[in-house]
mmCIF file of C-alpha atoms and ligand atoms in Angstrom:
data_model
loop_
_atom_site.group_PDB
_atom_site.id
_atom_site.type_symbol
_atom_site.label_atom_id
_atom_site.label_comp_id
_atom_site.label_asym_id
_atom_site.label_seq_id
_atom_site.Cartn_x
_atom_site.Cartn_y
_atom_site.Cartn_z
ATOM 1 C CA MET A 1 37.799 104.226 218.397
ATOM 2 C CA ALA A 2 34.063 104.857 218.624
ATOM 3 C CA ASN A 3 31.927 101.750 218.267
ATOM 4 C CA PRO A 4 29.773 102.176 215.147
ATOM 5 C CA TYR A 5 27.211 99.669 216.489
ATOM 6 C CA ARG A 6 26.677 101.282 219.881
ATOM 7 C CA TRP A 7 23.584 103.151 218.701
ATOM 8 C CA ILE A 8 21.712 99.832 218.402
ATOM 9 C CA GLU A 9 21.706 99.274 222.161
ATOM 10 C CA LYS A 10 20.680 102.881 222.777
ATOM 11 C CA SER A 11 17.875 102.495 220.317
ATOM 12 C CA LEU A 12 16.675 99.308 222.023
ATOM 13 C CA LYS A 13 16.620 101.131 225.368
ATOM 14 C CA THR A 14 14.372 103.797 223.890
ATOM 15 C CA ILE A 15 12.051 101.090 222.558
ATOM 16 C CA HIS A 16 11.865 99.518 226.035
ATOM 17 C CA LYS A 17 11.155 102.871 227.686
ATOM 18 C CA ALA A 18 8.214 103.566 225.393
ATOM 19 C CA ASN A 19 6.752 100.106 226.108
ATOM 20 C CA TRP A 20 7.229 99.339 222.435
ATOM 21 C CA TYR A 21 9.527 96.359 222.905
ATOM 22 C CA ARG A 22 8.309 93.127 221.328
ATOM 23 C CA SER A 23 9.426 89.542 221.483
ATOM 24 C CA THR A 24 8.304 86.228 220.030
ATOM 25 C CA GLN A 25 5.939 83.749 221.722
ATOM 26 C CA THR A 26 6.666 80.078 221.279
ATOM 27 C CA ILE A 27 3.654 77.996 220.345
ATOM 28 C CA SER A 28 4.142 74.246 220.318
ATOM 29 C CA GLY A 29 1.941 71.671 218.626
ATOM 30 C CA ARG A 30 -0.475 72.146 215.773
ATOM 31 C CA SER A 31 -2.211 75.495 215.265
ATOM 32 C CA GLY A 32 -5.918 75.701 215.970
ATOM 33 C CA ALA A 33 -8.566 77.313 218.173
ATOM 34 C CA GLU A 34 -6.634 75.968 221.160
ATOM 35 C CA ILE A 35 -2.869 76.141 221.277
ATOM 36 C CA GLN A 36 -0.104 74.995 223.539
ATOM 37 C CA MET A 37 2.414 77.481 224.988
ATOM 38 C CA GLY A 38 4.848 76.152 227.557
ATOM 39 C CA ASP A 39 2.904 73.667 229.654
ATOM 40 C CA ARG A 40 -0.442 75.441 229.291
ATOM 41 C CA THR A 41 -3.295 75.393 226.803
ATOM 42 C CA PHE A 42 -4.705 78.702 225.579
ATOM 43 C CA VAL A 43 -7.731 79.663 223.570
ATOM 44 C CA ASN A 44 -6.288 81.271 220.464
ATOM 45 C CA PHE A 45 -7.680 84.692 219.535
ATOM 46 C CA ALA A 46 -4.505 85.898 217.839
ATOM 47 C CA SER A 47 -4.307 83.865 214.652
ATOM 48 C CA ASN A 48 -5.131 84.807 211.049
ATOM 49 C CA ASP A 49 -6.195 81.230 210.385
ATOM 50 C CA TYR A 50 -9.855 82.294 210.087
ATOM 51 C CA LEU A 51 -11.166 78.987 208.762
ATOM 52 C CA GLY A 52 -8.948 76.735 210.875
ATOM 53 C CA LEU A 53 -7.251 75.299 207.785
ATOM 54 C CA ALA A 54 -3.613 75.598 208.914
ATOM 55 C CA GLY A 55 -4.050 72.490 211.049
ATOM 56 C CA ASP A 56 -6.414 70.643 208.682
ATOM 57 C CA ASP A 57 -5.355 67.070 207.881
ATOM 58 C CA ARG A 58 -6.167 67.478 204.192
ATOM 59 C CA LEU A 59 -3.752 70.405 203.809
ATOM 60 C CA ILE A 60 -1.099 68.506 205.718
ATOM 61 C CA GLU A 61 -1.565 65.430 203.520
ATOM 62 C CA ALA A 62 -1.380 67.568 200.368
ATOM 63 C CA ALA A 63 1.845 69.182 201.595
ATOM 64 C CA VAL A 64 3.383 65.818 202.481
ATOM 65 C CA ALA A 65 2.418 64.279 199.138
ATOM 66 C CA ALA A 66 3.871 67.243 197.210
ATOM 67 C CA THR A 67 7.076 67.056 199.242
ATOM 68 C CA ARG A 68 7.401 63.339 198.468
ATOM 69 C CA GLU A 69 6.870 63.971 194.791
ATOM 70 C CA TYR A 70 8.924 67.146 194.280
ATOM 71 C CA GLY A 71 11.207 67.483 197.304
ATOM 72 C CA THR A 72 11.341 70.211 199.922
ATOM 73 C CA GLY A 73 12.639 73.173 197.963
ATOM 74 C CA SER A 74 11.764 74.424 194.517
ATOM 75 C CA THR A 75 15.535 75.050 194.031
ATOM 76 C CA GLY A 76 15.445 78.159 191.906
ATOM 77 C CA SER A 77 13.587 81.116 190.521
ATOM 78 C CA ARG A 78 10.399 80.274 188.631
ATOM 79 C CA LEU A 79 11.989 81.480 185.384
ATOM 80 C CA LEU A 80 14.992 79.190 185.833
ATOM 81 C CA SER A 81 14.720 75.851 187.651
ATOM 82 C CA GLY A 82 11.966 76.617 190.177
ATOM 83 C CA HIS A 83 8.755 76.085 188.212
ATOM 84 C CA ARG A 84 6.605 72.994 188.930
ATOM 85 C CA PRO A 85 3.213 71.964 187.524
ATOM 86 C CA LEU A 86 1.724 72.708 190.960
ATOM 87 C CA HIS A 87 2.609 76.414 190.654
ATOM 88 C CA ARG A 88 0.629 76.854 187.472
ATOM 89 C CA GLU A 89 -2.206 74.767 188.873
ATOM 90 C CA LEU A 90 -2.378 77.056 191.889
ATOM 91 C CA GLU A 91 -2.306 80.184 189.721
ATOM 92 C CA ARG A 92 -5.138 78.849 187.559
ATOM 93 C CA SER A 93 -7.080 77.924 190.675
ATOM 94 C CA ILE A 94 -6.677 81.438 192.132
ATOM 95 C CA ALA A 95 -7.753 83.029 188.836
ATOM 96 C CA ASP A 96 -10.795 80.770 188.702
ATOM 97 C CA PHE A 97 -11.640 81.517 192.349
ATOM 98 C CA LYS A 98 -11.287 85.276 191.848
ATOM 99 C CA GLN A 99 -12.830 85.096 188.368
ATOM 100 C CA THR A 100 -9.960 86.997 186.816
ATOM 101 C CA GLU A 101 -8.117 86.186 183.585
ATOM 102 C CA ASP A 102 -4.963 85.114 185.362
ATOM 103 C CA ALA A 103 -2.963 85.156 188.594
ATOM 104 C CA ILE A 104 0.670 84.941 189.697
ATOM 105 C CA VAL A 105 1.915 83.551 193.010
ATOM 106 C CA PHE A 106 4.756 85.131 194.965
ATOM 107 C CA SER A 107 6.677 83.678 197.913
ATOM 108 C CA SER A 108 4.753 85.908 200.330
ATOM 109 C CA GLY A 109 2.057 88.555 200.334
ATOM 110 C CA TYR A 110 4.638 91.119 201.351
ATOM 111 C CA LEU A 111 6.711 90.316 198.264
ATOM 112 C CA ALA A 112 3.595 90.405 196.071
ATOM 113 C CA ASN A 113 2.933 93.988 197.146
ATOM 114 C CA LEU A 114 6.543 95.156 196.902
ATOM 115 C CA GLY A 115 7.076 93.560 193.491
ATOM 116 C CA SER A 116 3.847 94.796 191.947
ATOM 117 C CA ILE A 117 3.877 98.369 193.168
ATOM 118 C CA VAL A 118 7.468 99.028 192.069
ATOM 119 C CA VAL A 119 6.699 98.063 188.485
ATOM 120 C CA LEU A 120 3.321 99.784 188.206
ATOM 121 C CA VAL A 121 4.596 103.274 189.038
ATOM 122 C CA ASP A 122 7.837 105.242 189.216
ATOM 123 C CA ARG A 123 9.045 108.758 189.988
ATOM 124 C CA ARG A 124 6.835 110.282 187.292
ATOM 125 C CA ASP A 125 3.737 108.936 188.992
ATOM 126 C CA LEU A 126 1.458 109.444 191.966
ATOM 127 C CA ILE A 127 0.353 107.030 194.693
ATOM 128 C CA LEU A 128 -2.672 107.790 196.838
ATOM 129 C CA ALA A 129 -2.766 105.525 199.857
ATOM 130 C CA ASP A 130 -5.114 105.005 202.788
ATOM 131 C CA ALA A 131 -3.305 106.096 205.956
ATOM 132 C CA TYR A 132 -4.078 102.739 207.632
ATOM 133 C CA ASN A 133 -2.648 100.549 204.858
ATOM 134 C CA HIS A 134 -0.483 97.527 205.650
ATOM 135 C CA SER A 135 3.279 97.933 205.916
ATOM 136 C CA SER A 136 3.855 96.031 202.649
ATOM 137 C CA LEU A 137 1.782 98.569 200.692
ATOM 138 C CA LYS A 138 3.555 101.447 202.410
ATOM 139 C CA ASN A 139 7.023 100.089 201.755
ATOM 140 C CA GLY A 140 6.157 99.094 198.185
ATOM 141 C CA ALA A 141 5.071 102.680 197.606
ATOM 142 C CA ILE A 142 8.322 104.058 199.033
ATOM 143 C CA LEU A 143 10.419 101.658 196.990
ATOM 144 C CA SER A 144 8.649 102.660 193.764
ATOM 145 C CA GLY A 145 9.949 106.237 193.952
ATOM 146 C CA ALA A 146 6.500 107.632 193.079
ATOM 147 C CA LYS A 147 5.129 110.667 194.873
ATOM 148 C CA ILE A 148 3.167 109.293 197.847
ATOM 149 C CA VAL A 149 0.215 111.106 199.316
ATOM 150 C CA GLU A 150 -1.799 109.505 202.110
ATOM 151 C CA TYR A 151 -5.491 110.216 202.511
ATOM 152 C CA ALA A 152 -7.219 110.015 205.875
ATOM 153 C CA HIS A 153 -8.453 106.497 206.658
ATOM 154 C CA ASN A 154 -11.519 105.628 204.538
ATOM 155 C CA ASP A 155 -12.113 109.350 203.885
ATOM 156 C CA LEU A 156 -13.357 109.572 200.294
ATOM 157 C CA GLN A 157 -13.792 113.323 200.510
ATOM 158 C CA ASP A 158 -10.154 113.721 201.401
ATOM 159 C CA LEU A 159 -9.165 111.358 198.589
ATOM 160 C CA THR A 160 -11.303 113.279 196.079
ATOM 161 C CA ALA A 161 -9.805 116.600 197.141
ATOM 162 C CA LYS A 162 -6.285 115.200 196.759
ATOM 163 C CA LEU A 163 -7.072 113.751 193.334
ATOM 164 C CA GLU A 164 -8.524 117.081 192.185
ATOM 165 C CA GLN A 165 -5.458 118.896 193.392
ATOM 166 C CA LEU A 166 -2.720 116.474 192.279
ATOM 167 C CA ARG A 167 -3.863 114.036 189.610
ATOM 168 C CA SER A 168 -3.173 116.220 186.574
ATOM 169 C CA HIS A 169 0.474 116.756 187.574
ATOM 170 C CA SER A 170 1.416 113.088 187.258
ATOM 171 C CA ARG A 171 1.563 110.529 184.497
ATOM 172 C CA ARG A 172 0.014 107.419 186.111
ATOM 173 C CA CYS A 173 -1.807 107.276 189.399
ATOM 174 C CA LEU A 174 -2.208 104.239 191.656
ATOM 175 C CA ILE A 175 -4.639 104.061 194.559
ATOM 176 C CA LEU A 176 -3.628 101.568 197.264
ATOM 177 C CA THR A 177 -5.957 100.165 199.907
ATOM 178 C CA ASP A 178 -6.481 97.181 202.180
ATOM 179 C CA SER A 179 -9.915 95.614 201.655
ATOM 180 C CA VAL A 180 -10.161 94.637 205.334
ATOM 181 C CA PHE A 181 -7.950 96.865 207.452
ATOM 182 C CA SER A 182 -5.819 94.430 209.362
ATOM 183 C CA MET A 183 -5.446 96.290 212.645
ATOM 184 C CA ASP A 184 -8.972 97.745 212.779
ATOM 185 C CA GLY A 185 -11.243 95.230 211.101
ATOM 186 C CA ASP A 186 -13.243 97.742 209.063
ATOM 187 C CA LEU A 187 -13.622 97.601 205.261
ATOM 188 C CA CYS A 188 -12.658 99.973 202.479
ATOM 189 C CA GLU A 189 -15.471 101.471 200.410
ATOM 190 C CA LEU A 190 -14.596 99.653 197.242
ATOM 191 C CA PRO A 191 -17.422 100.703 194.867
ATOM 192 C CA GLN A 192 -16.813 104.378 195.616
ATOM 193 C CA LEU A 193 -13.044 103.954 195.306
ATOM 194 C CA LEU A 194 -13.557 102.354 191.901
ATOM 195 C CA ASP A 195 -15.773 105.265 190.827
ATOM 196 C CA LEU A 196 -13.003 107.694 191.768
ATOM 197 C CA ALA A 197 -10.416 105.551 189.978
ATOM 198 C CA ASP A 198 -12.612 105.731 186.833
ATOM 199 C CA ARG A 199 -13.200 109.425 187.102
ATOM 200 C CA PHE A 200 -9.540 110.337 187.624
ATOM 201 C CA GLU A 201 -8.030 107.618 185.430
ATOM 202 C CA CYS A 202 -6.249 105.793 188.230
ATOM 203 C CA MET A 203 -5.247 102.184 188.753
ATOM 204 C CA LEU A 204 -6.502 100.607 191.974
ATOM 205 C CA LEU A 205 -4.711 97.874 193.894
ATOM 206 C CA ILE A 206 -6.703 96.214 196.664
ATOM 207 C CA ASP A 207 -5.031 94.072 199.322
ATOM 208 C CA GLU A 208 -7.332 91.143 200.129
ATOM 209 C CA ALA A 209 -5.062 89.551 202.753
ATOM 210 C CA HIS A 210 -7.907 89.415 205.294
ATOM 211 C CA GLY A 211 -10.741 89.211 202.762
ATOM 212 C CA THR A 212 -9.859 86.029 200.879
ATOM 213 C CA GLY A 213 -11.675 82.956 202.191
ATOM 214 C CA VAL A 214 -13.774 85.099 204.510
ATOM 215 C CA PHE A 215 -15.957 87.472 202.435
ATOM 216 C CA GLY A 216 -18.413 86.852 199.604
ATOM 217 C CA ASP A 217 -20.870 84.027 198.970
ATOM 218 C CA ARG A 218 -18.127 81.962 197.346
ATOM 219 C CA GLY A 219 -15.534 83.131 199.840
ATOM 220 C CA SER A 220 -13.317 84.787 197.247
ATOM 221 C CA GLY A 221 -13.046 88.082 199.108
ATOM 222 C CA CYS A 222 -14.343 91.637 199.410
ATOM 223 C CA VAL A 223 -14.285 92.234 195.663
ATOM 224 C CA GLU A 224 -16.961 89.544 195.390
ATOM 225 C CA TYR A 225 -18.744 90.807 198.515
ATOM 226 C CA PHE A 226 -19.018 94.293 196.944
ATOM 227 C CA SER A 227 -19.997 92.800 193.527
ATOM 228 C CA CYS A 228 -17.049 94.553 191.881
ATOM 229 C CA ARG A 229 -15.331 91.702 190.123
ATOM 230 C CA ASP A 230 -16.173 92.951 186.627
ATOM 231 C CA ARG A 231 -14.481 96.289 187.203
ATOM 232 C CA PRO A 232 -10.843 96.970 186.287
ATOM 233 C CA LEU A 233 -8.815 96.254 189.390
ATOM 234 C CA ILE A 234 -5.586 94.722 190.655
ATOM 235 C CA GLN A 235 -6.296 92.205 193.420
ATOM 236 C CA MET A 236 -3.563 90.896 195.654
ATOM 237 C CA GLY A 237 -3.736 88.685 198.670
ATOM 238 C CA THR A 238 -1.947 86.118 200.713
ATOM 239 C CA LEU A 239 -2.061 82.340 200.960
ATOM 240 C CA SER A 240 -1.042 82.573 204.611
ATOM 241 C CA LYS A 241 -4.210 83.721 206.390
ATOM 242 C CA ALA A 242 -7.563 82.024 205.742
ATOM 243 C CA LEU A 243 -5.813 79.683 203.286
ATOM 244 C CA GLY A 244 -3.517 78.369 206.006
ATOM 245 C CA SER A 245 -0.357 78.110 203.873
ATOM 246 C CA LEU A 246 2.387 80.537 202.857
ATOM 247 C CA GLY A 247 2.765 82.770 199.817
ATOM 248 C CA GLY A 248 1.040 85.685 198.099
ATOM 249 C CA TYR A 249 -0.661 86.348 194.791
ATOM 250 C CA VAL A 250 -1.783 89.011 192.367
ATOM 251 C CA ALA A 251 -4.915 88.356 190.284
ATOM 252 C CA GLY A 252 -6.121 90.462 187.374
ATOM 253 C CA SER A 253 -5.999 90.766 183.617
ATOM 254 C CA ALA A 254 -3.825 88.430 181.544
ATOM 255 C CA SER A 255 -1.667 91.343 180.422
ATOM 256 C CA LEU A 256 -1.098 92.539 183.990
ATOM 257 C CA VAL A 257 0.015 89.076 185.090
ATOM 258 C CA ASP A 258 2.201 88.630 182.011
ATOM 259 C CA PHE A 259 3.787 92.010 182.712
ATOM 260 C CA LEU A 260 4.488 91.095 186.350
ATOM 261 C CA ARG A 261 6.107 87.818 185.254
ATOM 262 C CA ASN A 262 8.455 89.838 183.093
ATOM 263 C CA ARG A 263 9.159 92.701 185.434
ATOM 264 C CA ALA A 264 8.418 92.142 189.135
ATOM 265 C CA PRO A 265 11.838 91.803 190.800
ATOM 266 C CA SER A 266 10.473 90.064 193.907
ATOM 267 C CA TRP A 267 9.076 87.338 191.654
ATOM 268 C CA ILE A 268 11.925 87.037 189.153
ATOM 269 C CA TYR A 269 14.841 87.109 191.602
ATOM 270 C CA THR A 270 13.527 84.889 194.355
ATOM 271 C CA THR A 271 13.020 81.161 194.733
ATOM 272 C CA GLY A 272 9.651 79.744 193.736
ATOM 273 C CA LEU A 273 7.150 78.790 196.408
ATOM 274 C CA SER A 274 7.947 75.418 198.015
ATOM 275 C CA PRO A 275 5.994 72.400 196.704
ATOM 276 C CA ALA A 276 4.487 71.873 200.172
ATOM 277 C CA ASP A 277 3.155 75.430 200.489
ATOM 278 C CA THR A 278 1.862 75.381 196.930
ATOM 279 C CA ALA A 279 -0.022 72.111 197.381
ATOM 280 C CA ALA A 280 -1.459 73.178 200.749
ATOM 281 C CA ALA A 281 -2.796 76.425 199.254
ATOM 282 C CA LEU A 282 -4.364 74.549 196.326
ATOM 283 C CA GLN A 283 -6.108 72.205 198.745
ATOM 284 C CA ALA A 284 -7.256 75.166 200.859
ATOM 285 C CA ILE A 285 -8.932 76.908 197.923
ATOM 286 C CA GLU A 286 -10.773 73.699 197.136
ATOM 287 C CA ILE A 287 -12.023 73.471 200.731
ATOM 288 C CA VAL A 288 -13.045 77.144 200.830
ATOM 289 C CA ARG A 289 -15.111 76.549 197.698
ATOM 290 C CA SER A 290 -16.684 73.267 198.744
ATOM 291 C CA GLU A 291 -17.333 73.957 202.446
ATOM 292 C CA PRO A 292 -19.224 77.256 202.763
ATOM 293 C CA GLU A 293 -20.377 76.039 206.195
ATOM 294 C CA ARG A 294 -16.943 76.942 207.576
ATOM 295 C CA ARG A 295 -17.454 80.554 206.562
ATOM 296 C CA ALA A 296 -20.990 80.488 207.971
ATOM 297 C CA LYS A 297 -19.664 79.257 211.310
ATOM 298 C CA LEU A 298 -17.021 81.987 211.354
ATOM 299 C CA TRP A 299 -19.624 84.711 210.777
ATOM 300 C CA GLU A 300 -21.898 83.202 213.409
ATOM 301 C CA ASN A 301 -19.015 83.524 215.893
ATOM 302 C CA VAL A 302 -18.350 87.122 214.823
ATOM 303 C CA GLU A 303 -21.969 88.200 215.278
ATOM 304 C CA SER A 304 -22.309 86.411 218.591
ATOM 305 C CA LEU A 305 -19.130 87.879 220.075
ATOM 306 C CA LYS A 306 -19.863 91.404 218.822
ATOM 307 C CA CYS A 307 -23.269 91.409 220.523
ATOM 308 C CA ARG A 308 -21.879 90.149 223.788
ATOM 309 C CA LEU A 309 -18.895 92.526 223.828
ATOM 310 C CA ALA A 310 -21.109 95.549 223.334
ATOM 311 C CA ALA A 311 -22.831 94.573 226.580
ATOM 312 C CA THR A 312 -19.881 93.511 228.745
ATOM 313 C CA LEU A 313 -16.839 95.699 228.152
ATOM 314 C CA PRO A 314 -15.538 97.518 231.237
ATOM 315 C CA PRO A 315 -15.172 101.321 231.217
ATOM 316 C CA HIS A 316 -12.110 102.664 229.302
ATOM 317 C CA PHE A 317 -12.380 99.723 226.888
ATOM 318 C CA GLU A 318 -13.959 100.679 223.590
ATOM 319 C CA LEU A 319 -14.937 98.265 220.819
ATOM 320 C CA LEU A 320 -13.821 99.807 217.512
ATOM 321 C CA PRO A 321 -16.175 99.636 214.513
ATOM 322 C CA SER A 322 -15.607 96.402 212.568
ATOM 323 C CA ASN A 323 -17.310 94.405 209.817
ATOM 324 C CA SER A 324 -14.948 91.466 209.898
ATOM 325 C CA PRO A 325 -13.597 88.666 212.110
ATOM 326 C CA ILE A 326 -11.049 91.195 213.442
ATOM 327 C CA LEU A 327 -12.438 92.868 216.548
ATOM 328 C CA CYS A 328 -10.384 95.529 218.297
ATOM 329 C CA ILE A 329 -10.815 96.947 221.746
ATOM 330 C CA GLN A 330 -9.142 100.293 222.206
ATOM 331 C CA VAL A 331 -7.483 101.059 225.528
ATOM 332 C CA LYS A 332 -5.781 104.159 226.892
ATOM 333 C CA ASP A 333 -2.088 103.475 226.324
ATOM 334 C CA ALA A 334 0.628 100.923 225.654
ATOM 335 C CA ALA A 335 1.202 100.101 229.344
ATOM 336 C CA MET A 336 -2.506 99.441 229.871
ATOM 337 C CA VAL A 337 -2.875 97.231 226.819
ATOM 338 C CA LEU A 338 0.155 95.195 227.864
ATOM 339 C CA ALA A 339 -1.299 94.725 231.333
ATOM 340 C CA ALA A 340 -4.642 93.642 229.845
ATOM 341 C CA GLY A 341 -2.887 91.186 227.524
ATOM 342 C CA THR A 342 -0.955 89.692 230.424
ATOM 343 C CA ARG A 343 -4.084 89.414 232.562
ATOM 344 C CA LEU A 344 -5.932 87.592 229.776
ATOM 345 C CA ARG A 345 -2.932 85.300 229.354
ATOM 346 C CA GLU A 346 -3.179 84.368 233.015
ATOM 347 C CA MET A 347 -6.748 83.318 232.308
ATOM 348 C CA GLY A 348 -5.645 81.093 229.427
ATOM 349 C CA LEU A 349 -6.694 83.506 226.676
ATOM 350 C CA PHE A 350 -4.240 84.379 223.915
ATOM 351 C CA VAL A 351 -5.136 87.863 222.620
ATOM 352 C CA SER A 352 -2.708 90.251 220.884
ATOM 353 C CA ALA A 353 -1.878 93.532 222.565
ATOM 354 C CA VAL A 354 -1.078 95.832 219.636
ATOM 355 C CA ARG A 355 0.756 99.078 220.252
ATOM 356 C CA PRO A 356 2.215 101.984 218.331
ATOM 357 C CA PRO A 357 3.987 102.188 215.940
ATOM 358 C CA THR A 358 1.982 99.317 214.418
ATOM 359 C CA VAL A 359 -1.246 101.224 215.139
ATOM 360 C CA PRO A 360 -2.014 104.833 216.083
ATOM 361 C CA THR A 361 -3.668 103.833 219.405
ATOM 362 C CA SER A 362 -3.113 100.815 221.656
ATOM 363 C CA ARG A 363 -5.636 98.015 221.423
ATOM 364 C CA LEU A 364 -6.468 94.395 222.111
ATOM 365 C CA ARG A 365 -6.887 92.672 218.762
ATOM 366 C CA ILE A 366 -9.153 89.634 218.710
ATOM 367 C CA THR A 367 -9.396 87.424 215.650
ATOM 368 C CA LEU A 368 -12.103 84.820 215.395
ATOM 369 C CA MET A 369 -11.989 81.419 213.757
ATOM 370 C CA ALA A 370 -14.621 79.105 212.304
ATOM 371 C CA THR A 371 -13.346 76.479 214.730
ATOM 372 C CA HIS A 372 -13.973 78.471 217.928
ATOM 373 C CA GLN A 373 -16.597 76.683 220.028
ATOM 374 C CA PRO A 374 -19.268 78.443 222.149
ATOM 375 C CA GLN A 375 -17.292 77.731 225.340
ATOM 376 C CA HIS A 376 -14.240 79.508 223.825
ATOM 377 C CA LEU A 377 -16.284 82.664 223.312
ATOM 378 C CA ASP A 378 -17.796 82.318 226.805
ATOM 379 C CA ARG A 379 -14.335 82.263 228.316
ATOM 380 C CA LEU A 380 -13.243 85.331 226.355
ATOM 381 C CA VAL A 381 -16.290 87.364 227.377
ATOM 382 C CA GLU A 382 -15.790 86.307 230.978
ATOM 383 C CA GLY A 383 -12.082 87.208 230.843
ATOM 384 C CA LEU A 384 -12.677 90.627 229.312
ATOM 385 C CA SER A 385 -15.292 91.495 231.897
ATOM 386 C CA CYS A 386 -12.678 90.867 234.637
ATOM 387 C CA LEU A 387 -10.234 93.454 233.281
HETATM 388 C C1 PLP B 1 -0.370 89.762 206.311
HETATM 389 C C2 PLP B 1 -0.587 90.855 205.328
HETATM 390 C C3 PLP B 1 0.232 90.997 204.196
HETATM 391 C C4 PLP B 1 1.461 90.174 203.989
HETATM 392 O O1 PLP B 1 1.173 88.876 203.677
HETATM 393 P P1 PLP B 1 2.251 87.722 204.010
HETATM 394 O O2 PLP B 1 1.861 86.627 203.097
HETATM 395 O O3 PLP B 1 2.102 87.397 205.443
HETATM 396 O O4 PLP B 1 3.601 88.284 203.675
HETATM 397 C C5 PLP B 1 -0.080 91.971 203.283
HETATM 398 N N1 PLP B 1 -1.130 92.796 203.477
HETATM 399 C C6 PLP B 1 -1.916 92.704 204.561
HETATM 400 C C7 PLP B 1 -3.068 93.641 204.707
HETATM 401 C C8 PLP B 1 -1.658 91.744 205.525
HETATM 402 O O5 PLP B 1 -2.430 91.673 206.603
#
């Protein structure tokens, strides 16, 4: 008898051959600008914890207190036994932060995207999506059954041409974009995208996973940064990056949120967010709002590192355009980026080596935190100049 699982090993071999194989890294101790792996300490340039809140005592205390009060699990779907006062408090806090009518929290950002996209459009409809969008937007689009057309990354001309050609053949149209592109660090052109959405009668869903807590004077994200919060828009994001917790959300009009509560399968048929995660996220939003100095420190680090990288990168290493705390250095191929990552690791620097198929070209991906100190940046610049 042929073994129906044999193909899995063959497939793994192919992954190894292409230098695409990945494995987990074990980090011990609390997350922060410095982390412990094995018996060594590393400077952490690979985390999405932009404000350093994941290890903040106040979030930890909030999570512990909520666990004491409500227990570890929320024990059921929000519509059955899983709803706690904290959930609604968090949703009101997100809506107030984003200045939208309402918000709904999901158990992860990935689930927020899947659940929203599948109920906004179906096979009668059209999705136009930036080619560099996050996996959760791409898979949400596929799951919806709508016709999916990608436009070239941040290319509004291409998007316009595709809308002119295709829009009239479909019932609804949904434009999907990251606000901060997670593997490049550049931003979408939100005001222009909203103009096109108006002109062609499209909905627009923006993924603020890397924008929330980082952009805008109040830290609420790129929608605030671009002064677009009064325009019709579906905003989603995650509680797991700058907010240091776990979970996702969608913020928008009251009717949108009410509709998602009644329809989104990844909200209805999954267990509510744990009390600990919910309380930690609530505390994080409060800190983002009351401590703008964290954001200021983060941006100071971004500007300082960008300047110094422009001057010190070795040949064959190219800093990609970025307007965010995500800085990417493009290198020739997967083998070279792996070697660079390993070399940096030897120097006590934890930097992600990102390869296809996650990205079109191999790169070192550096993420900065508000809690990085000048000597952390010095060490990174020094390490990169040795490559
Ligand atoms: C991380 C991320 C998500 C998923 O959020 P999780 O809460 O981690 O599931 C969605 N979109 C983008 C752009 C992301 O970077």
